[in-house]
Structure formats: structure tokens, C-alpha cells
mmCIF file of C-alpha atoms in Angstrom:
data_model
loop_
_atom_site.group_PDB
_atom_site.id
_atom_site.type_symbol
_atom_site.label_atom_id
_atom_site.label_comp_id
_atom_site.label_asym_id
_atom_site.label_seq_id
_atom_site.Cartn_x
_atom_site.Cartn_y
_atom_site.Cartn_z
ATOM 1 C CA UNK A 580 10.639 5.869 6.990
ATOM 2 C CA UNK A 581 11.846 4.196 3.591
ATOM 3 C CA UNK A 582 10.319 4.848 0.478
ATOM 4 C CA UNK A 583 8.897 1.333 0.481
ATOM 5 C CA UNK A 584 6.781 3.086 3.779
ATOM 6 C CA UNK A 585 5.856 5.932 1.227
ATOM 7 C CA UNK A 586 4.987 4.072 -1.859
ATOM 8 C CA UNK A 587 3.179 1.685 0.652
ATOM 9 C CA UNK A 588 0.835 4.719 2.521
ATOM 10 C CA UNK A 589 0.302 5.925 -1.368
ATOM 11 C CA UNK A 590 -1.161 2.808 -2.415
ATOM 12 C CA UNK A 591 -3.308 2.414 0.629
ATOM 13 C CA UNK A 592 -4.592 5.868 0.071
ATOM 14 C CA UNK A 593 -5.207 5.346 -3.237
ATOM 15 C CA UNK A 594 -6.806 1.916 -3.041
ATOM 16 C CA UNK A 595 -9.097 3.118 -0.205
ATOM 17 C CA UNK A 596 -10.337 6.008 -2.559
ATOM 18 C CA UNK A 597 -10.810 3.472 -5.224
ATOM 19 C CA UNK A 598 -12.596 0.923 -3.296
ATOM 20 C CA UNK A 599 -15.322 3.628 -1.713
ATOM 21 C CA UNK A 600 -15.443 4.830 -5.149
ATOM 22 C CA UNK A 601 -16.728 1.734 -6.407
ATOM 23 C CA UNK A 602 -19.358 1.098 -3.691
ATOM 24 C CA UNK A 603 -20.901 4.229 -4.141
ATOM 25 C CA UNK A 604 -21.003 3.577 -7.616
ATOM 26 C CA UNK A 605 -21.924 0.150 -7.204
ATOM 27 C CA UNK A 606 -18.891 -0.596 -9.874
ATOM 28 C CA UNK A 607 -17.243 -4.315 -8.756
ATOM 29 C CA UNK A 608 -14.570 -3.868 -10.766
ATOM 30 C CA UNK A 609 -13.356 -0.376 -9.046
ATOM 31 C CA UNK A 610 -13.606 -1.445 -5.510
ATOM 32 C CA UNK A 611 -11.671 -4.944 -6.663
ATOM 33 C CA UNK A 612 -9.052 -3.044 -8.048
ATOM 34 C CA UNK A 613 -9.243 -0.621 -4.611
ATOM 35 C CA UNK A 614 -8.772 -3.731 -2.782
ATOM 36 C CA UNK A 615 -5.461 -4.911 -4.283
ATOM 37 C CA UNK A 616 -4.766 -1.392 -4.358
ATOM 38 C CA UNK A 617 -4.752 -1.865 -0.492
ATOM 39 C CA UNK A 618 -3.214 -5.386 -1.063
ATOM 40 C CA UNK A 619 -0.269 -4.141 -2.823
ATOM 41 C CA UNK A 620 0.608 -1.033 -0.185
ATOM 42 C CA UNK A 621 0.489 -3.214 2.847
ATOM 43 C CA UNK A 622 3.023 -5.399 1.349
ATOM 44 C CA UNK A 623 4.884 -2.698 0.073
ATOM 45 C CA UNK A 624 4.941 -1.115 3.974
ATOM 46 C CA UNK A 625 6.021 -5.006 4.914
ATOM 47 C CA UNK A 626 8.943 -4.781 3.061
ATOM 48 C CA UNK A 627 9.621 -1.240 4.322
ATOM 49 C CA UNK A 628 9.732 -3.023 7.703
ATOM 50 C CA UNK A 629 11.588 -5.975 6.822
ATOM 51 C CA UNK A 630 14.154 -3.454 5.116
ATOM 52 C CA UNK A 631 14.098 -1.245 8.419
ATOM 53 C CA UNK A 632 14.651 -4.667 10.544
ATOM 54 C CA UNK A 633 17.506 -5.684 8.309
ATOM 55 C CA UNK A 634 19.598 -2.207 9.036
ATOM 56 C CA UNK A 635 18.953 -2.162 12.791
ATOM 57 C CA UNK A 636 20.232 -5.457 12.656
ATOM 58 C CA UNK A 637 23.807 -4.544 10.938
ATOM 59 C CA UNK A 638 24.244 -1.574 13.564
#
């Protein structure tokens, strides 16, 4: 695990907290942000993966 993985799992987390923050608060703008929150750590963990791919590849 990369820290693309970490920083990807950290976003996730932090997007999920922000997005069930915002329904129970019935604030839009909080669970938008939550989403791309969520957005922006699954294509942080893709890149982790396409890193990970790359060096298996060169071994």
C-alpha cells in the first residue's frame, strides 16, 4: 500500500462522514461536498493501483 492507497481511504472516510453529516442535517451543500469527497479518494486509490500495476510490471 502506496500513499496514494492512504490519502485515497482518508478521503473516503472523510467524505462518507461529510456526506451523512449533511443528510442528517438536511445541509445539500455538506453531503455534495461528502460526495466528491468520496469522488476524489476513489481516484486517488485508482492511481494507487495503477502505480502498484506499473512496478509489478518492471520486476
Amino acid at each position: 500500500m502506496d500513499k496514494q492507497h492512504v490519502k485515497g481511504a482518508m478521503d473516503k472516510a472523510k467524505g462518507a462522514m461529510k456526506d451523512a453529516a449533511g443528510k442528517l442535517t438536511g445541509d445539500a451543500k455538506l453531503q455534495a461536498e461528502g460526495k466528491m469527497d468520496k469522488a476524489k479518494g476513489d481516484a486517488r486509490s485508482a492511481a494507487g493501483d495503477i502505480k502498484d500495476a506499473a512496478r509489478k510490471s518492471t520486476r
